[in-house]
mmCIF file of C-alpha atoms in Angstrom:
data_model
loop_
_atom_site.group_PDB
_atom_site.id
_atom_site.type_symbol
_atom_site.label_atom_id
_atom_site.label_comp_id
_atom_site.label_asym_id
_atom_site.label_seq_id
_atom_site.Cartn_x
_atom_site.Cartn_y
_atom_site.Cartn_z
ATOM 1 C CA MET A 1095 61.517 -15.023 128.811
ATOM 2 C CA LYS A 1096 62.645 -13.253 125.649
ATOM 3 C CA LYS A 1097 66.150 -13.830 124.413
ATOM 4 C CA SER A 1098 68.205 -10.691 123.747
ATOM 5 C CA ARG A 1099 69.244 -10.234 120.163
ATOM 6 C CA PRO A 1100 72.995 -10.389 119.482
ATOM 7 C CA VAL A 1101 74.588 -7.079 118.558
ATOM 8 C CA PRO A 1102 75.402 -7.095 114.839
ATOM 9 C CA PHE A 1103 79.155 -7.400 114.194
ATOM 10 C CA ARG A 1104 78.984 -4.505 111.731
ATOM 11 C CA PHE A 1105 77.626 -2.262 114.473
ATOM 12 C CA VAL A 1106 80.521 -3.247 116.759
ATOM 13 C CA GLN A 1107 82.975 -2.360 113.991
ATOM 14 C CA ILE A 1108 81.407 1.077 113.570
ATOM 15 C CA LEU A 1109 81.623 1.753 117.313
ATOM 16 C CA ALA A 1110 85.287 0.717 117.342
ATOM 17 C CA VAL A 1111 86.105 3.042 114.446
ATOM 18 C CA LEU A 1112 84.304 5.941 116.124
ATOM 19 C CA ALA A 1113 86.177 5.298 119.373
ATOM 20 C CA VAL A 1114 89.522 5.353 117.585
ATOM 21 C CA MET A 1115 88.573 8.553 115.753
ATOM 22 C CA PHE A 1116 87.617 10.153 119.061
ATOM 23 C CA LEU A 1117 90.967 9.246 120.614
ATOM 24 C CA VAL A 1118 92.900 10.585 117.622
ATOM 25 C CA VAL A 1119 90.970 13.856 117.588
ATOM 26 C CA SER A 1120 91.353 14.195 121.366
ATOM 27 C CA ALA A 1121 95.098 13.625 121.138
ATOM 28 C CA ALA A 1122 95.437 16.165 118.335
ATOM 29 C CA ALA A 1123 93.403 18.687 120.303
ATOM 30 C CA ALA A 1124 95.521 18.143 123.394
ATOM 31 C CA GLU A 1125 98.681 18.671 121.344
ATOM 32 C CA SER A 1126 97.384 21.895 119.821
ATOM 33 C CA GLU A 1127 96.242 23.130 123.234
ATOM 34 C CA PHE A 1128 99.787 23.184 124.678
ATOM 35 C CA GLU A 1129 100.445 26.897 124.663
ATOM 36 C CA PRO A 1130 103.873 28.322 125.630
ATOM 37 C CA CYS A 1131 104.077 29.424 129.241
ATOM 38 C CA PHE A 1132 106.585 30.310 131.951
ATOM 39 C CA CYS A 1133 108.073 27.185 133.532
ATOM 40 C CA PHE A 1134 110.666 26.514 136.193
ATOM 41 C CA ASP A 1135 113.816 25.068 134.685
ATOM 42 C CA SER A 1136 114.821 21.516 135.570
ATOM 43 C CA GLY A 1137 117.219 20.850 138.395
ATOM 44 C CA LEU A 1138 116.135 23.707 140.631
ATOM 45 C CA ASN A 1139 115.796 21.606 143.759
ATOM 46 C CA ALA A 1140 116.199 24.104 146.591
ATOM 47 C CA ARG A 1141 117.937 21.466 148.727
ATOM 48 C CA LYS A 1142 120.745 21.120 146.195
ATOM 49 C CA LYS A 1143 123.535 23.653 146.203
ATOM 50 C CA ALA A 1144 124.891 22.552 142.827
ATOM 51 C CA PRO A 1145 122.976 22.360 139.546
ATOM 52 C CA THR A 1146 121.644 18.951 138.537
ATOM 53 C CA ASN A 1147 123.775 16.590 136.470
ATOM 54 C CA ALA A 1148 126.992 18.501 137.134
ATOM 55 C CA ARG A 1149 130.188 16.747 136.054
ATOM 56 C CA PHE A 1150 133.775 17.932 135.817
ATOM 57 C CA LEU A 1151 136.144 16.351 133.311
ATOM 58 C CA THR A 1152 139.598 16.956 134.664
ATOM 59 C CA GLU A 1153 142.082 14.918 136.671
ATOM 60 C CA GLY A 1154 140.615 13.493 139.872
ATOM 61 C CA ALA A 1155 137.178 15.080 139.444
ATOM 62 C CA TYR A 1156 135.179 12.576 137.381
ATOM 63 C CA THR A 1157 133.923 8.997 137.657
ATOM 64 C CA LEU A 1158 132.911 6.713 134.803
ATOM 65 C CA THR A 1159 129.632 5.065 135.806
ATOM 66 C CA PRO A 1160 128.900 1.925 133.729
ATOM 67 C CA LEU A 1161 125.692 2.035 131.746
ATOM 68 C CA ASP A 1162 122.665 0.288 133.173
ATOM 69 C CA PRO A 1163 122.531 -3.181 131.521
ATOM 70 C CA LYS A 1164 119.061 -2.521 130.102
ATOM 71 C CA LYS A 1165 120.212 0.744 128.540
ATOM 72 C CA ALA A 1166 123.399 -0.862 127.249
ATOM 73 C CA ASP A 1167 121.319 -3.583 125.592
ATOM 74 C CA LYS A 1168 119.032 -0.974 124.045
ATOM 75 C CA TYR A 1169 122.030 0.962 122.737
ATOM 76 C CA GLY A 1170 123.748 -2.191 121.469
ATOM 77 C CA VAL A 1171 126.714 -1.623 123.793
ATOM 78 C CA ASP A 1172 128.661 -4.180 125.840
ATOM 79 C CA PRO A 1173 127.677 -3.292 129.450
ATOM 80 C CA GLU A 1174 131.091 -4.391 130.727
ATOM 81 C CA TYR A 1175 133.116 -2.321 128.273
ATOM 82 C CA MET A 1176 134.919 0.683 129.741
ATOM 83 C CA PRO A 1177 136.050 3.381 127.301
ATOM 84 C CA ASP A 1178 139.552 4.715 126.823
ATOM 85 C CA THR A 1179 140.099 7.668 129.173
ATOM 86 C CA LYS A 1180 143.076 9.098 127.309
ATOM 87 C CA GLY A 1181 142.991 12.899 127.430
ATOM 88 C CA MET A 1182 140.139 13.171 129.946
ATOM 89 C CA ASP A 1183 142.394 14.366 132.758
ATOM 90 C CA THR A 1184 143.305 17.458 130.747
ATOM 91 C CA LEU A 1185 139.975 18.198 129.045
ATOM 92 C CA ASN A 1186 139.207 20.965 131.555
ATOM 93 C CA ILE A 1187 135.511 21.075 130.782
ATOM 94 C CA SER A 1188 132.326 20.594 132.766
ATOM 95 C CA GLY A 1189 128.605 20.392 132.169
ATOM 96 C CA SER A 1190 125.304 20.680 134.006
ATOM 97 C CA ALA A 1191 121.626 21.500 133.821
ATOM 98 C CA GLU A 1192 120.441 25.106 134.097
ATOM 99 C CA PHE A 1193 121.091 26.781 137.433
ATOM 100 C CA SER A 1194 119.534 29.244 139.835
ATOM 101 C CA GLY A 1195 121.510 32.286 140.917
ATOM 102 C CA ASP A 1196 122.602 30.641 144.176
ATOM 103 C CA GLN A 1197 123.491 27.404 142.401
ATOM 104 C CA PHE A 1198 125.615 29.290 139.900
ATOM 105 C CA ARG A 1199 127.515 31.106 142.617
ATOM 106 C CA GLU A 1200 128.282 27.742 144.260
ATOM 107 C CA LEU A 1201 129.244 26.334 140.857
ATOM 108 C CA ALA A 1202 131.523 29.331 140.284
ATOM 109 C CA LYS A 1203 133.488 28.474 143.441
ATOM 110 C CA ARG A 1204 134.024 24.925 142.185
ATOM 111 C CA LEU A 1205 135.020 26.104 138.721
ATOM 112 C CA ARG A 1206 137.586 28.546 140.118
ATOM 113 C CA GLU A 1207 139.035 25.785 142.268
ATOM 114 C CA LEU A 1208 139.377 23.370 139.346
ATOM 115 C CA ALA A 1209 140.388 25.958 136.750
ATOM 116 C CA ASN A 1210 143.273 27.103 138.950
ATOM 117 C CA GLY A 1211 143.734 30.463 137.248
ATOM 118 C CA LYS A 1212 142.452 29.497 133.797
ATOM 119 C CA GLU A 1213 139.979 31.699 131.922
ATOM 120 C CA ILE A 1214 136.451 30.376 132.543
ATOM 121 C CA TYR A 1215 133.829 30.342 129.789
ATOM 122 C CA ILE A 1216 130.156 29.526 130.362
ATOM 123 C CA VAL A 1217 128.682 28.032 127.185
ATOM 124 C CA ASP A 1218 124.892 28.384 127.102
ATOM 125 C CA CYS A 1219 123.506 25.828 124.608
ATOM 126 C CA ARG A 1220 119.865 26.986 124.806
ATOM 127 C CA ILE A 1221 117.915 28.902 122.192
ATOM 128 C CA GLU A 1222 114.745 29.057 124.305
ATOM 129 C CA ASP A 1223 114.027 32.261 126.248
ATOM 130 C CA HIS A 1224 115.259 32.023 129.836
ATOM 131 C CA ALA A 1225 116.186 34.359 132.665
ATOM 132 C CA LEU A 1226 116.390 34.555 136.444
ATOM 133 C CA LEU A 1227 113.236 35.745 138.185
ATOM 134 C CA ASN A 1228 113.995 36.523 141.832
ATOM 135 C CA GLY A 1229 117.141 34.445 141.372
ATOM 136 C CA ILE A 1230 115.230 31.395 140.068
ATOM 137 C CA SER A 1231 115.743 30.205 136.501
ATOM 138 C CA VAL A 1232 112.557 30.327 134.460
ATOM 139 C CA SER A 1233 112.080 29.693 130.757
ATOM 140 C CA TRP A 1234 109.404 30.352 128.164
ATOM 141 C CA TYR A 1235 108.404 26.754 127.472
ATOM 142 C CA GLY A 1236 106.552 25.528 124.405
ATOM 143 C CA LYS A 1237 105.699 21.997 123.321
ATOM 144 C CA ARG A 1238 108.897 19.897 123.367
ATOM 145 C CA ASN A 1239 110.598 23.080 124.598
ATOM 146 C CA TRP A 1240 110.494 24.377 121.022
ATOM 147 C CA ALA A 1241 108.874 27.782 121.535
ATOM 148 C CA ASN A 1242 111.725 29.425 119.588
ATOM 149 C CA LYS A 1243 111.819 26.929 116.737
ATOM 150 C CA GLY A 1244 112.791 28.671 113.504
ATOM 151 C CA LYS A 1245 114.239 31.768 115.193
ATOM 152 C CA THR A 1246 117.782 33.020 114.820
ATOM 153 C CA LEU A 1247 119.811 33.673 117.952
ATOM 154 C CA ALA A 1248 119.378 37.429 117.483
ATOM 155 C CA GLU A 1249 115.595 37.021 117.185
ATOM 156 C CA ALA A 1250 115.460 34.736 120.225
ATOM 157 C CA GLU A 1251 117.507 37.120 122.362
ATOM 158 C CA GLU A 1252 115.376 40.096 121.324
ATOM 159 C CA ASP A 1253 112.236 38.159 122.236
ATOM 160 C CA GLU A 1254 113.808 37.017 125.509
ATOM 161 C CA ARG A 1255 114.686 40.543 126.621
ATOM 162 C CA ALA A 1256 111.279 41.901 125.692
ATOM 163 C CA ARG A 1257 109.352 39.055 127.337
ATOM 164 C CA PHE A 1258 111.297 38.806 130.586
ATOM 165 C CA GLY A 1259 112.298 42.448 130.845
ATOM 166 C CA ALA A 1260 108.638 43.433 131.140
ATOM 167 C CA LEU A 1261 107.990 41.167 134.133
ATOM 168 C CA GLU A 1262 109.647 43.139 136.931
ATOM 169 C CA GLY A 1263 107.011 44.479 139.310
ATOM 170 C CA SER A 1264 104.320 42.127 138.034
ATOM 171 C CA VAL A 1265 102.815 38.830 139.177
ATOM 172 C CA VAL A 1266 103.370 35.919 136.800
ATOM 173 C CA THR A 1267 102.155 32.317 136.784
ATOM 174 C CA VAL A 1268 105.035 29.839 136.606
ATOM 175 C CA TYR A 1269 104.525 26.091 136.167
ATOM 176 C CA THR A 1270 106.536 23.008 136.904
ATOM 177 C CA VAL A 1271 106.839 20.834 133.800
ATOM 178 C CA SER A 1272 107.786 17.263 132.961
ATOM 179 C CA GLY A 1273 108.118 16.614 129.252
ATOM 180 C CA ASP A 1274 105.011 18.267 127.870
ATOM 181 C CA THR A 1275 102.949 17.814 131.022
ATOM 182 C CA LEU A 1276 102.367 20.869 133.169
ATOM 183 C CA GLY A 1277 102.365 20.361 136.923
ATOM 184 C CA LYS A 1278 101.712 22.728 139.798
ATOM 185 C CA SER A 1279 101.634 26.461 139.238
ATOM 186 C CA VAL A 1280 102.954 29.260 141.426
ATOM 187 C CA GLU A 1281 101.972 32.913 141.401
ATOM 188 C CA MET A 1282 105.318 34.708 141.535
ATOM 189 C CA GLU A 1283 105.639 38.384 142.373
ATOM 190 C CA VAL A 1284 108.662 39.376 140.307
ATOM 191 C CA THR A 1285 110.985 41.713 142.171
ATOM 192 C CA SER A 1286 114.078 41.190 140.012
ATOM 193 C CA VAL A 1287 114.964 40.025 136.504
ATOM 194 C CA MET A 1288 118.497 39.035 135.531
ATOM 195 C CA PHE A 1289 119.716 37.541 132.264
ATOM 196 C CA GLU A 1290 122.305 34.790 132.257
ATOM 197 C CA LYS A 1291 125.003 36.844 130.560
ATOM 198 C CA GLU A 1292 124.851 39.350 133.423
ATOM 199 C CA LEU A 1293 124.969 36.580 136.032
ATOM 200 C CA VAL A 1294 128.032 35.036 134.376
ATOM 201 C CA GLU A 1295 129.912 38.285 133.864
ATOM 202 C CA ASN A 1296 129.252 39.341 137.465
ATOM 203 C CA GLU A 1297 131.482 36.408 138.448
ATOM 204 C CA GLY A 1298 134.217 37.579 136.083
ATOM 205 C CA PHE A 1299 133.586 34.754 133.596
ATOM 206 C CA HIS A 1300 133.079 34.857 129.824
ATOM 207 C CA TYR A 1301 129.692 34.038 128.236
ATOM 208 C CA LEU A 1302 129.038 32.293 124.920
ATOM 209 C CA ARG A 1303 125.596 31.319 123.643
ATOM 210 C CA LEU A 1304 125.180 28.580 121.043
ATOM 211 C CA PRO A 1305 121.577 28.360 119.792
ATOM 212 C CA CYS A 1306 120.244 24.803 119.784
ATOM 213 C CA LEU A 1307 116.712 23.418 120.064
ATOM 214 C CA ASP A 1308 116.074 20.899 122.822
ATOM 215 C CA HIS A 1309 116.459 17.221 121.791
ATOM 216 C CA SER A 1310 118.069 18.314 118.522
ATOM 217 C CA TRP A 1311 121.311 18.666 116.629
ATOM 218 C CA PRO A 1312 122.308 22.357 116.468
ATOM 219 C CA ASP A 1313 122.109 24.351 113.259
ATOM 220 C CA GLU A 1314 125.296 23.928 111.262
ATOM 221 C CA GLU A 1315 126.122 27.632 111.716
ATOM 222 C CA ALA A 1316 126.124 27.147 115.503
ATOM 223 C CA VAL A 1317 128.649 24.331 115.099
ATOM 224 C CA ASP A 1318 130.778 26.608 112.898
ATOM 225 C CA GLN A 1319 130.506 29.252 115.611
ATOM 226 C CA PHE A 1320 131.726 26.847 118.280
ATOM 227 C CA ILE A 1321 134.628 25.485 116.237
ATOM 228 C CA GLY A 1322 135.641 29.050 115.391
ATOM 229 C CA PHE A 1323 135.458 30.016 119.054
ATOM 230 C CA VAL A 1324 137.662 27.084 120.103
ATOM 231 C CA GLN A 1325 140.321 28.256 117.669
ATOM 232 C CA THR A 1326 140.479 31.623 119.453
ATOM 233 C CA ILE A 1327 141.232 30.252 122.927
ATOM 234 C CA ASP A 1328 144.263 28.608 124.481
ATOM 235 C CA PRO A 1329 142.975 25.184 125.611
ATOM 236 C CA ASP A 1330 145.731 24.883 128.201
ATOM 237 C CA ARG A 1331 144.635 28.137 129.835
ATOM 238 C CA SER A 1332 140.852 27.804 129.440
ATOM 239 C CA TRP A 1333 138.005 26.056 131.248
ATOM 240 C CA LEU A 1334 134.670 25.576 129.474
ATOM 241 C CA HIS A 1335 131.416 24.891 131.335
ATOM 242 C CA PHE A 1336 128.507 23.817 129.121
ATOM 243 C CA HIS A 1337 124.847 23.716 130.068
ATOM 244 C CA CYS A 1338 121.412 23.374 128.521
ATOM 245 C CA HIS A 1339 118.007 22.758 130.127
ATOM 246 C CA ALA A 1340 118.604 19.320 131.686
ATOM 247 C CA GLY A 1341 122.355 19.075 131.063
ATOM 248 C CA LYS A 1342 122.194 15.891 128.988
ATOM 249 C CA GLY A 1343 121.591 16.220 125.245
ATOM 250 C CA ARG A 1344 122.783 19.591 123.975
ATOM 251 C CA THR A 1345 125.415 19.804 126.690
ATOM 252 C CA ALA A 1346 126.752 16.374 125.689
ATOM 253 C CA ILE A 1347 126.886 17.376 122.010
ATOM 254 C CA PHE A 1348 129.248 20.281 122.549
ATOM 255 C CA MET A 1349 131.271 18.535 125.261
ATOM 256 C CA ALA A 1350 131.754 15.625 122.841
ATOM 257 C CA ILE A 1351 132.782 17.909 119.971
ATOM 258 C CA TYR A 1352 135.377 19.570 122.192
ATOM 259 C CA ASP A 1353 136.585 16.140 123.344
ATOM 260 C CA MET A 1354 136.942 15.089 119.687
ATOM 261 C CA MET A 1355 138.922 18.234 118.888
ATOM 262 C CA LYS A 1356 141.322 17.804 121.777
ATOM 263 C CA ASN A 1357 141.657 14.028 121.485
ATOM 264 C CA PRO A 1358 141.606 13.045 117.793
ATOM 265 C CA ASP A 1359 143.407 9.761 118.468
ATOM 266 C CA VAL A 1360 140.571 8.477 120.694
ATOM 267 C CA ALA A 1361 137.975 6.327 118.913
ATOM 268 C CA PHE A 1362 134.488 7.693 118.269
ATOM 269 C CA GLU A 1363 132.749 5.052 120.391
ATOM 270 C CA ASP A 1364 135.071 5.685 123.339
ATOM 271 C CA ILE A 1365 134.286 9.404 123.276
ATOM 272 C CA MET A 1366 130.556 8.691 123.076
ATOM 273 C CA LEU A 1367 130.670 6.255 125.979
ATOM 274 C CA ARG A 1368 132.827 8.351 128.269
ATOM 275 C CA GLN A 1369 130.564 11.346 127.765
ATOM 276 C CA ALA A 1370 127.519 9.166 128.516
ATOM 277 C CA MET A 1371 129.170 7.539 131.542
ATOM 278 C CA THR A 1372 129.873 10.925 133.104
ATOM 279 C CA GLY A 1373 126.321 12.247 132.753
ATOM 280 C CA GLY A 1374 125.505 13.014 129.130
ATOM 281 C CA SER A 1375 123.116 11.352 126.696
ATOM 282 C CA TYR A 1376 124.382 8.460 124.573
ATOM 283 C CA LEU A 1377 124.210 10.453 121.358
ATOM 284 C CA PRO A 1378 124.539 7.660 118.732
ATOM 285 C CA TYR A 1379 121.226 6.164 119.868
ATOM 286 C CA ALA A 1380 117.921 7.213 118.299
ATOM 287 C CA ASP A 1381 114.791 5.697 119.823
ATOM 288 C CA PRO A 1382 112.605 4.479 116.914
ATOM 289 C CA GLU A 1383 109.535 4.596 119.174
ATOM 290 C CA SER A 1384 109.933 8.294 120.003
ATOM 291 C CA ASP A 1385 107.475 10.781 118.542
ATOM 292 C CA ILE A 1386 110.532 12.778 117.447
ATOM 293 C CA ALA A 1387 112.469 9.776 116.142
ATOM 294 C CA GLU A 1388 113.578 11.692 113.035
ATOM 295 C CA VAL A 1389 115.044 14.474 115.179
ATOM 296 C CA HIS A 1390 117.030 11.987 117.260
ATOM 297 C CA ALA A 1391 118.085 10.080 114.137
ATOM 298 C CA LYS A 1392 119.550 13.261 112.665
ATOM 299 C CA ARG A 1393 121.419 13.944 115.902
ATOM 300 C CA ALA A 1394 122.821 10.389 115.910
ATOM 301 C CA LYS A 1395 123.901 10.743 112.285
ATOM 302 C CA ARG A 1396 125.479 14.172 112.716
ATOM 303 C CA ILE A 1397 127.550 13.278 115.783
ATOM 304 C CA ARG A 1398 129.210 10.511 113.748
ATOM 305 C CA GLN A 1399 129.703 12.818 110.786
ATOM 306 C CA ILE A 1400 131.334 15.562 112.807
ATOM 307 C CA TYR A 1401 133.853 13.062 114.146
ATOM 308 C CA ASP A 1402 134.760 12.261 110.529
ATOM 309 C CA TYR A 1403 134.904 15.961 109.685
ATOM 310 C CA LEU A 1404 137.282 16.741 112.552
ATOM 311 C CA GLN A 1405 139.468 13.790 111.621
ATOM 312 C CA GLU A 1406 139.600 14.923 108.002
ATOM 313 C CA MET A 1407 140.355 18.555 108.811
ATOM 314 C CA ASN A 1408 143.177 17.537 111.188
ATOM 315 C CA GLY A 1409 143.140 20.949 112.854
ATOM 316 C CA SER A 1410 143.213 23.113 109.725
ATOM 317 C CA TYR A 1411 139.463 23.814 109.278
ATOM 318 C CA THR A 1412 140.044 25.137 105.765
ATOM 319 C CA THR A 1413 136.522 23.968 105.002
ATOM 320 C CA PRO A 1414 133.824 25.058 107.490
ATOM 321 C CA TRP A 1415 131.649 22.305 108.928
ATOM 322 C CA SER A 1416 128.535 23.807 107.313
ATOM 323 C CA GLU A 1417 130.129 23.586 103.870
ATOM 324 C CA TRP A 1418 131.543 20.102 104.475
ATOM 325 C CA ILE A 1419 128.227 18.643 105.616
ATOM 326 C CA ALA A 1420 126.369 20.319 102.740
ATOM 327 C CA ASN A 1421 128.749 18.593 100.330
ATOM 328 C CA GLN A 1422 128.216 15.278 102.108
ATOM 329 C CA GLU A 1423 124.447 15.629 101.869
ATOM 330 C CA ALA A 1424 124.757 16.479 98.185
ATOM 331 C CA GLY A 1425 126.862 13.365 97.612
ATOM 332 C CA GLN A 1426 130.054 15.324 96.966
ATOM 333 C CA GLY A 1427 132.164 13.950 99.819
ATOM 334 C CA MET A 1428 135.509 15.658 100.285
ATOM 335 C CA GLY A 1429 137.576 12.564 100.988
ATOM 336 C CA LYS A 1430 136.266 9.706 103.078
ATOM 337 C CA GLN A 1431 132.552 9.232 103.617
ATOM 338 C CA PRO A 1432 130.902 9.445 107.054
ATOM 339 C CA GLY A 1433 131.483 6.345 109.111
ATOM 340 C CA ASN A 1434 134.881 5.500 107.590
ATOM 341 C CA SER A 1435 136.843 7.200 110.337
ATOM 342 C CA VAL A 1436 140.598 7.218 110.616
ATOM 343 C CA SER A 1437 142.734 8.391 113.507
ATOM 344 C CA TYR A 1438 145.366 11.095 113.446
ATOM 345 C CA GLN A 1439 148.189 11.220 115.961
ATOM 346 C CA SER A 1440 148.584 15.003 116.060
ATOM 347 C CA HIS A 1441 146.291 16.993 118.345
ATOM 348 C CA LEU A 1442 143.872 19.439 116.769
ATOM 349 C CA LEU A 1443 144.352 22.083 119.440
ATOM 350 C CA HIS A 1444 147.682 23.576 120.376
ATOM 351 C CA ALA A 1445 148.832 25.873 123.165
#
């Protein structure tokens, strides 16, 4: 009986290298093959009357849910620590994921009840194209939900109206999506198209859109826009409802900024934790293992810096955020450096 010859080690090495190269090329091809398409927005469970991840920060309407111990450990947070709730009862803000037409009408009832006569503003934190097809929220979804990356708000809205406005009377394929994985598809005969601004204004509410890419910190001009907007309203007579795609990241950013503006004497970490414990992302954390770790790291850095900015401005805003952060990045800090926060006793917003 002949003995089989051992496979040369060099040959095994070559096979291993080729296998790795194949996997890398396959992964790159799969990434490039993800073409933008129409997708159902998250949280559109037909059995739920309210949009997913809805929370209401006003007296008697919210609950602080302690972080899961594993998440707390990952974030470097004491799982037993409960943040200061000072000012939460009078924040008069809420947040959620995107909504269908029926979900929004149910949400509107709740907002009117809680607002008790206050002006209601719906703050749309999405730059991606989205609209209601037959009353169901659908968006134009690219890889990482970044189909509109690099576009201005005006460009995105023009594209949105052209893309969705042409769908009425046609049949369109709409997918479910999880991350960047497409699920089941549905052939939808489009009988009606409605844009969010119209939906909001039909309820007698005000509409504000702040362009922000998913998973990301907003452009500095969008932050300027929001801070400028807040200065035009009476916080004691206004209710703000924020939403993005899933109601966690971008929604939490702007809810946290508003919280910082109204409650400057509450510590940064307390604001971050109370926003996370009511349904938002824990913004100071950036997962180093994520394939967009740099994007999350910038978001974590900026949320700390804007706290310092708001503390330094103390309600005057003589220097726009975009100018302040540009000076910080250029090493020309205008006072204290990011991270060296101080507290002011006077509120930044007045009646």
